[in-house]
Amino acid sequence: MREGKPEVLVTRKLPPAVEARLAQDYAPRFNPEDKLYSRDELLSRAAGVDAILPCHTERFGADVIEALPASVRIIANFSVGYDHVDVAAARDKGITVTNTPDVLSDATAEIAMLLMLGAARRASEGERLVRAAEWRDWSPAFMVGIQMTGKRLGIIGMGRVGQVLAKRARGFEMTVHYHNRRPLAAEAAADAIFHDSVEDLLPHCDFLSLHCPATEETRHLLNAARIALLPDDAVVVNTARGAIVDDDALIAALRSGKLAAAGLDVFNNEPDIHPGYRDLSNAFLLPHIGSATRETRDAMGFRALDNLDAFFTGREPDDRVA
Ligand code: DGY
């Protein structure tokens, strides 16, 4: 390694405490304007750095990895998802890649609960009425939604976030069903019911929450054929990645009334989402804020820094994914 503190390109504005630790231990190149860098800007700013600390907003496809300066030895992501990085290309170029698991599970499960409740109880429709001064009356037929208490919740991807969501859902007396690559150990599963295929799980889901990573295998996992297997009037929520959902199929099911509602925090092609969602009154839409709490954003930054610290002191980073 070169003399002096390692140079780190920090692609987005990070919480003050995280930037303070970076400034103390590294030679950071900050982005105080929080500007989203283009591919070319990212590459030019990376000239000569030892590390990059990016978010999921920067894409590191094989072409970008290939074009990175040879000085870059680690990409320490400020995110648990790393589908924005071609890990095989990074591995081939000898670049270490890390992520930030665990620390955002509570915050993301909170947003999944908010989406389930918001979608089922028509929260954004109601809020818009009140704000627009269009709330005229109360009647037994007004703004009737779907009750969540006591219903069946299906979880696809029973990792850290899925398991926290299952715990929270039990507070609403929901019965938890799940599909995962492998069944959980008995203690972690508690009373959750394992299904060995997505197809087997879906008919048991009054509510369905997606928590699997975005990979080639899970791309458009929720498609028209699978939506057809859900009970009528089911509610679908997604806090994982937009790529898991076939937007055309989901929008068609929300329009036809096959599904009662959807709650979405993540989308294909963010922030230019499929326009079909925008005028659907039964879609409750949030702008990818699953991990957006003060506590979690600090914890994500510190976790990314722990990975950098390990790497630059010759230890194995805890969260190495490549
Ligand atoms: C994550 O950490 O993957 C969140 O989606 C924010 O990037």
Coordinates of C-alpha atoms in Angstrom, one line a residue, residues 26 41 56 81 121 132 182 225 248 257 265 286 318:
Y26 CA -8.8 8.0 5.7
E41 CA -17.6 11.4 -13.5
H56 CA -26.8 1.3 -4.6
G81 CA -28.0 -5.1 -1.6
R121 CA -56.0 0.5 4.9
A132 CA -56.8 18.3 -0.9
R182 CA -33.7 -23.8 2.9
A225 CA -48.6 -16.7 -13.6
D248 CA -46.7 -4.9 -16.2
G257 CA -59.0 -6.0 -8.9
D265 CA -40.7 1.0 -1.7
L286 CA -42.6 5.2 -1.2
D318 CA -16.7 -9.4 8.0

